Each structure stands twice: as C-alpha cells, then as structure tokens.
Amino acid sequence: MANLWHQVKGVQIRDLGEKRYIFKFFHIVDMERVLKGSPWTFNNHLLILHKLSRGEDPLRVPLISASFWVQVHDVPIGFYSENLAIQLGNFIGIFQEYDSANLGKESTNYMRIRIQIDVRRPLKRKKQVKFQNNKNGGRGGKW
C-alpha cells in the first residue's frame, strides 16, 4: 500500500492483530490524500479507513462504513443539480459531495456522487425518479 500511495514523507504500518492495522502518516497531506482517495483495496479486500481521534482505541472503532464515488445514469441533462445529487446520495447512503465538473456537460451522461455506505448492508441498485417533464430517470443507476 505504501508504494501505491506515493507519500511525500512516508507512512509506517503496524499490525494490531484482529485484521486491524495502524497507518501512521508523517505528513498530513499524505493522510488527507489517502482518505480522500478511498476506497482502497488490498488483495481484493476493501480497506476501511478511519481517522483516529486522540485517545480513541483503534481496536474498538467500528469499521462499518466506507466512502465510494458512484455514477448515477439516466438523469436528463437539464436536471443535473446539487439538490438531486444530495437526494440520491442520501437514498443510497450518506451524501458527502458531488462532482460539479460534470454538471451541464453534454458529453457526460451521468452524475458522480461521493457517498458513505454501511458495508454490512446490501447496495441499493435502483431508484425511480419522476422529473417535471414526466420523464422517468435514474432507472439504470450504476454504483
């Protein structure tokens, strides 16, 4: 993982047992880049990352949620908006942010939304959305 993350100052990885590890970053920029770049996998296993607070026990932190970028397809071009991204993000999981760079581009046929999901629950695959022009959308959402 350390090689994949290309840190400025490096990272120290310590095995705590119970399938838990501590990643100690030597520069905040490195830590923020890794957290922002999640999800990460190792040997086809999802790495669930949590930024520890001072005094927090790493063996007691519930590792149950992860952030993902999802693509929502079949949204008519004139209906891409932050409000719709928030509504759809909160339907799938917990909305975190959306990629506003894609909004309004005629060449883009999807919205990108970053969400946090509970990895213990099955993914929600579809949501029927009714738009003002009576066209349905969101039927083929991919995430």
Coordinates of N, CA and C in Angstrom, one line a residue:
M1 N 0.8 -1.2 0.0 CA 0.0 0.0 0.0 C 0.9 1.3 0.0
A2 N 1.9 1.2 0.8 CA 2.8 2.4 0.9 C 3.3 2.8 -0.5
N3 N 3.7 1.9 -1.3 CA 4.2 2.2 -2.7 C 3.0 2.8 -3.5
L4 N 1.8 2.3 -3.4 CA 0.7 2.8 -4.2 C 0.3 4.2 -3.8
W5 N 0.5 4.6 -2.6 CA 0.0 5.9 -2.1 C 1.0 7.1 -2.5
H6 N 2.2 6.8 -2.8 CA 3.2 7.8 -3.2 C 3.2 9.0 -2.2
Q7 N 3.6 8.7 -1.0 CA 3.6 9.8 0.0 C 4.8 10.7 -0.2
V8 N 4.6 11.9 0.4 CA 5.7 12.9 0.5 C 6.7 12.5 1.5
K9 N 6.2 12.2 2.7 CA 7.1 11.9 3.9 C 7.0 10.5 4.3
G10 N 6.2 9.6 3.8 CA 6.2 8.2 4.1 C 5.1 7.9 5.1
V11 N 4.9 6.6 5.3 CA 3.9 6.0 6.2 C 4.5 4.8 6.9
Q12 N 4.1 4.6 8.2 CA 4.5 3.5 8.9 C 3.3 2.6 9.2
I13 N 3.3 1.3 8.9 CA 2.2 0.4 9.0 C 2.5 -0.6 10.1
R14 N 1.5 -0.7 11.1 CA 1.7 -1.6 12.2 C 0.5 -2.5 12.3
D15 N 0.8 -3.8 12.4 CA -0.3 -4.8 12.5 C -0.7 -4.9 14.0
L16 N -2.0 -4.7 14.2 CA -2.6 -4.7 15.6 C -3.2 -6.1 15.9
G17 N -3.3 -7.0 14.9 CA -4.0 -8.2 15.0 C -5.5 -8.0 14.8
E18 N -6.3 -9.0 14.8 CA -7.7 -9.0 14.6 C -8.0 -8.3 13.3
K19 N -7.2 -8.4 12.3 CA -7.4 -7.8 10.9 C -7.4 -6.3 11.0
R20 N -6.7 -5.7 11.9 CA -6.6 -4.3 12.0 C -5.1 -3.8 11.9
Y21 N -5.0 -2.6 11.3 CA -3.7 -2.1 11.2 C -3.7 -0.6 11.5
I22 N -2.6 0.0 11.9 CA -2.5 1.4 12.1 C -1.5 1.9 11.0
F23 N -2.0 2.9 10.3 CA -1.2 3.6 9.3 C -0.8 5.0 9.9
K24 N 0.5 5.2 10.2 CA 0.9 6.4 10.7 C 1.6 7.2 9.6
F25 N 1.0 8.3 9.2 CA 1.5 9.2 8.2 C 2.4 10.2 8.8
F26 N 3.5 10.6 8.1 CA 4.4 11.5 8.6 C 4.2 12.9 8.1
H27 N 3.1 13.1 7.2 CA 2.7 14.4 6.7 C 1.2 14.4 6.5
I28 N 0.6 15.4 7.0 CA -0.9 15.5 6.9 C -1.4 15.4 5.5
V29 N -0.6 16.0 4.5 CA -1.0 15.9 3.1 C -1.2 14.5 2.7
D30 N -0.2 13.6 3.1 CA -0.3 12.2 2.7 C -1.5 11.6 3.3
M31 N -1.8 11.8 4.5 CA -3.0 11.2 5.1 C -4.3 11.7 4.5
E32 N -4.4 13.0 4.2 CA -5.6 13.5 3.6 C -5.8 13.0 2.1
R33 N -4.7 12.8 1.4 CA -4.8 12.3 0.1 C -5.3 10.8 0.1
V34 N -4.8 10.0 1.0 CA -5.2 8.6 1.1 C -6.7 8.6 1.5
L35 N -7.1 9.4 2.5 CA -8.5 9.3 2.9 C -9.4 9.8 1.8
K36 N -9.0 10.9 1.1 CA -9.8 11.4 0.0 C -9.9 10.5 -1.2
G37 N -8.8 9.7 -1.4 CA -8.7 8.8 -2.5 C -9.4 7.4 -2.3
S38 N -10.0 7.2 -1.1 CA -10.6 5.9 -0.8 C -11.8 5.8 -1.7
P39 N -12.2 4.6 -2.0 CA -11.9 3.3 -1.4 C -10.6 2.7 -1.9
W40 N -9.9 2.0 -1.1 CA -8.7 1.3 -1.4 C -8.9 -0.2 -1.1
T41 N -8.3 -1.0 -1.9 CA -8.3 -2.5 -1.7 C -6.9 -3.0 -1.6
F42 N -6.8 -4.1 -0.9 CA -5.6 -4.9 -0.8 C -5.9 -6.3 -0.9
N43 N -5.3 -7.0 -1.9 CA -5.6 -8.4 -2.2 C -7.1 -8.7 -2.4
N44 N -7.8 -7.8 -3.1 CA -9.2 -7.8 -3.3 C -10.1 -7.7 -2.1
H45 N -9.5 -7.1 -1.0 CA -10.3 -6.8 0.2 C -10.4 -5.3 0.4
L46 N -11.6 -4.9 0.7 CA -11.8 -3.4 1.0 C -11.0 -3.0 2.2
L47 N -10.3 -1.9 2.2 CA -9.7 -1.3 3.3 C -10.6 -0.3 3.9
I48 N -11.1 -0.5 5.1 CA -12.0 0.5 5.7 C -11.1 1.4 6.6
L49 N -11.0 2.7 6.2 CA -10.1 3.6 6.9 C -10.9 4.5 7.9
H50 N -10.3 4.8 9.0 CA -10.9 5.7 10.0 C -9.8 6.6 10.6
K51 N -10.0 7.9 10.6 CA -9.0 8.8 11.2 C -9.3 8.8 12.7
L52 N -8.3 8.3 13.4 CA -8.4 8.2 14.9 C -8.3 9.5 15.5
S53 N -9.2 9.7 16.5 CA -9.1 10.9 17.4 C -8.2 10.6 18.5
R54 N -7.6 11.7 19.1 CA -6.8 11.5 20.3 C -7.5 10.7 21.4
G55 N -6.8 9.6 21.9 CA -7.4 8.8 22.9 C -8.3 7.7 22.4
E56 N -8.6 7.7 21.1 CA -9.5 6.6 20.6 C -8.8 5.3 20.5
D57 N -9.4 4.2 20.9 CA -8.9 2.9 20.9 C -9.1 2.3 19.5
P58 N -8.0 2.0 18.8 CA -8.1 1.5 17.4 C -8.8 0.1 17.3
L59 N -8.8 -0.6 18.4 CA -9.4 -2.0 18.5 C -10.9 -1.9 18.7
R60 N -11.4 -0.7 19.1 CA -12.8 -0.6 19.5 C -13.6 0.2 18.4
V61 N -12.9 0.8 17.5 CA -13.5 1.6 16.4 C -14.4 0.7 15.6
P62 N -15.7 1.0 15.4 CA -16.5 0.2 14.5 C -16.1 0.5 13.0
L63 N -15.5 -0.5 12.3 CA -15.2 -0.3 10.9 C -16.3 -0.8 10.1
I64 N -17.3 0.0 9.9 CA -18.5 -0.5 9.2 C -18.9 0.4 8.0
S65 N -18.2 1.5 7.8 CA -18.6 2.3 6.7 C -17.4 2.7 5.8
A66 N -17.7 2.9 4.5 CA -16.6 3.3 3.6 C -17.2 4.3 2.6
S67 N -16.4 5.2 2.0 CA -16.8 6.1 1.0 C -16.5 5.6 -0.4
F68 N -17.5 5.9 -1.3 CA -17.4 5.5 -2.7 C -17.9 6.6 -3.6
W69 N -17.3 6.7 -4.8 CA -17.9 7.5 -5.8 C -18.8 6.6 -6.6
V70 N -20.0 7.1 -6.8 CA -21.0 6.4 -7.6 C -21.4 7.2 -8.8
Q71 N -21.8 6.5 -9.9 CA -22.3 7.2 -11.1 C -23.8 6.9 -11.2
V72 N -24.5 8.0 -11.3 CA -26.0 7.9 -11.5 C -26.3 8.2 -12.9
H73 N -26.8 7.2 -13.6 CA -27.1 7.3 -15.1 C -28.6 7.6 -15.3
D74 N -29.0 7.9 -16.5 CA -30.3 8.2 -17.0 C -31.0 9.4 -16.3
V75 N -30.2 10.4 -16.0 CA -30.7 11.7 -15.5 C -30.7 12.6 -16.7
P76 N -31.9 13.1 -17.1 CA -31.9 14.1 -18.2 C -31.0 15.3 -18.0
I77 N -30.3 15.7 -19.0 CA -29.3 16.7 -18.9 C -29.7 18.0 -18.1
G78 N -30.9 18.5 -18.4 CA -31.3 19.7 -17.7 C -31.6 19.5 -16.2
F79 N -31.5 18.3 -15.7 CA -31.9 18.1 -14.3 C -30.8 17.8 -13.4
Y80 N -29.5 17.8 -13.9 CA -28.4 17.7 -13.0 C -28.3 18.9 -12.0
S81 N -28.3 18.6 -10.8 CA -28.2 19.7 -9.8 C -27.6 19.1 -8.5
E82 N -27.2 20.1 -7.6 CA -26.7 19.7 -6.3 C -27.8 19.1 -5.5
N83 N -29.0 19.6 -5.6 CA -30.1 19.1 -4.8 C -30.4 17.7 -5.1
L84 N -30.5 17.4 -6.4 CA -30.7 16.0 -6.9 C -29.6 15.1 -6.4
A85 N -28.3 15.5 -6.5 CA -27.2 14.7 -6.0 C -27.3 14.4 -4.5
I86 N -27.7 15.4 -3.7 CA -27.9 15.2 -2.3 C -29.0 14.2 -2.0
Q87 N -30.2 14.3 -2.7 CA -31.3 13.4 -2.5 C -30.9 12.0 -2.9
L88 N -30.3 11.8 -4.1 CA -29.9 10.5 -4.5 C -28.8 9.9 -3.6
G89 N -27.8 10.7 -3.2 CA -26.8 10.3 -2.3 C -27.3 9.8 -1.0
N90 N -28.3 10.5 -0.4 CA -28.8 10.1 0.8 C -29.8 8.9 0.7
F91 N -30.3 8.7 -0.5 CA -31.0 7.4 -0.7 C -30.1 6.2 -0.7
I92 N -29.0 6.4 -1.4 CA -28.0 5.2 -1.5 C -27.3 5.0 -0.1
G93 N -26.9 6.1 0.5 CA -26.1 6.0 1.8 C -26.2 7.4 2.4
I94 N -25.0 8.0 2.7 CA -24.9 9.3 3.3 C -24.2 10.2 2.3
F95 N -24.8 11.2 1.8 CA -24.2 12.1 0.8 C -23.0 12.8 1.4
Q96 N -21.9 12.9 0.7 CA -20.7 13.6 1.1 C -20.4 14.8 0.2
E97 N -20.4 14.5 -1.1 CA -20.1 15.6 -2.1 C -20.5 15.1 -3.5
Y98 N -20.4 16.0 -4.4 CA -20.7 15.6 -5.8 C -19.7 16.3 -6.7
D99 N -19.5 15.7 -7.9 CA -18.6 16.2 -8.9 C -19.3 17.3 -9.7
S100 N -19.1 18.5 -9.4 CA -19.8 19.6 -10.1 C -19.2 19.8 -11.5
A101 N -18.0 19.3 -11.7 CA -17.4 19.5 -13.0 C -18.2 18.8 -14.1
N102 N -18.9 17.7 -13.8 CA -19.7 17.0 -14.8 C -21.1 17.7 -15.0
L103 N -21.5 18.5 -14.2 CA -22.9 19.1 -14.3 C -22.9 20.0 -15.6
G104 N -23.9 19.8 -16.4 CA -24.1 20.6 -17.6 C -23.3 20.3 -18.8
K105 N -22.4 19.3 -18.7 CA -21.6 18.9 -19.8 C -22.5 17.9 -20.7
E106 N -22.7 18.3 -22.0 CA -23.5 17.5 -22.8 C -22.8 16.1 -23.1
S107 N -21.5 16.0 -23.0 CA -20.8 14.8 -23.3 C -20.9 13.8 -22.2
T108 N -21.4 14.3 -21.0 CA -21.5 13.4 -19.8 C -22.9 12.9 -19.6
N109 N -23.1 11.6 -19.5 CA -24.4 11.1 -19.3 C -24.7 10.5 -17.9
Y110 N -24.0 11.0 -17.0 CA -24.1 10.6 -15.6 C -23.7 11.6 -14.6
M111 N -24.2 11.5 -13.4 CA -23.7 12.3 -12.2 C -22.8 11.5 -11.4
R112 N -21.7 12.1 -10.9 CA -20.8 11.5 -9.9 C -21.1 12.0 -8.5
I113 N -21.4 11.1 -7.6 CA -21.7 11.5 -6.2 C -20.8 10.6 -5.3
R114 N -20.3 11.3 -4.3 CA -19.5 10.6 -3.3 C -20.4 10.3 -2.1
I115 N -20.5 9.1 -1.7 CA -21.4 8.7 -0.6 C -20.6 7.8 0.4
Q116 N -21.1 7.8 1.6 CA -20.6 6.9 2.7 C -21.7 5.8 2.8
I117 N -21.3 4.5 2.8 CA -22.3 3.5 2.9 C -21.9 2.5 4.1
D118 N -22.9 1.9 4.7 CA -22.7 0.9 5.7 C -22.4 -0.4 4.9
V119 N -21.2 -0.9 5.1 CA -20.7 -2.1 4.3 C -21.4 -3.4 4.8
R120 N -22.1 -3.3 5.8 CA -22.9 -4.5 6.3 C -24.2 -4.7 5.6
R121 N -24.6 -3.7 4.9 CA -26.0 -3.7 4.2 C -25.8 -3.9 2.7
P122 N -26.8 -4.5 2.1 CA -26.7 -4.7 0.6 C -26.8 -3.3 -0.1
L123 N -26.2 -3.2 -1.2 CA -26.3 -1.9 -2.0 C -27.7 -1.7 -2.6
K124 N -28.2 -0.5 -2.6 CA -29.4 -0.2 -3.3 C -29.0 0.1 -4.7
R125 N -29.7 -0.6 -5.6 CA -29.3 -0.6 -7.0 C -30.1 0.3 -7.9
K126 N -31.3 0.6 -7.5 CA -32.2 1.4 -8.4 C -33.0 2.4 -7.6
K127 N -33.4 3.5 -8.2 CA -34.4 4.4 -7.7 C -35.2 5.0 -8.8
Q128 N -36.5 4.9 -8.8 CA -37.3 5.5 -9.9 C -37.4 7.0 -9.5
V129 N -37.1 7.9 -10.4 CA -37.2 9.3 -10.2 C -38.1 9.9 -11.3
K130 N -39.1 10.7 -10.8 CA -40.0 11.3 -11.8 C -39.6 12.8 -11.9
F131 N -39.3 13.3 -13.1 CA -38.9 14.6 -13.4 C -40.1 15.4 -13.8
Q132 N -40.0 16.8 -13.8 CA -41.1 17.7 -14.1 C -41.7 17.4 -15.5
N133 N -40.9 17.0 -16.5 CA -41.4 16.8 -17.8 C -42.0 15.4 -18.0
N134 N -42.3 14.7 -16.9 CA -42.9 13.4 -16.8 C -42.1 12.3 -17.4
K135 N -40.8 12.6 -17.6 CA -39.9 11.5 -18.0 C -39.3 10.9 -16.7
N136 N -39.2 9.6 -16.7 CA -38.6 8.9 -15.6 C -37.1 8.8 -15.8
G137 N -36.4 8.8 -14.7 CA -34.9 8.7 -14.8 C -34.4 7.9 -13.7
G138 N -33.1 7.7 -13.7 CA -32.5 7.0 -12.6 C -32.7 5.5 -12.6
R139 N -33.4 5.0 -13.6 CA -33.7 3.6 -13.6 C -32.5 2.7 -13.7
G140 N -31.5 3.1 -14.4 CA -30.3 2.3 -14.6 C -29.1 2.8 -13.8
G141 N -29.3 3.3 -12.6 CA -28.3 3.9 -11.8 C -27.2 2.9 -11.6
K142 N -25.9 3.3 -11.8 CA -24.8 2.4 -11.5 C -24.0 2.9 -10.3
W143 N -23.8 2.1 -9.4 CA -22.9 2.4 -8.2 C -22.3 1.2 -7.6

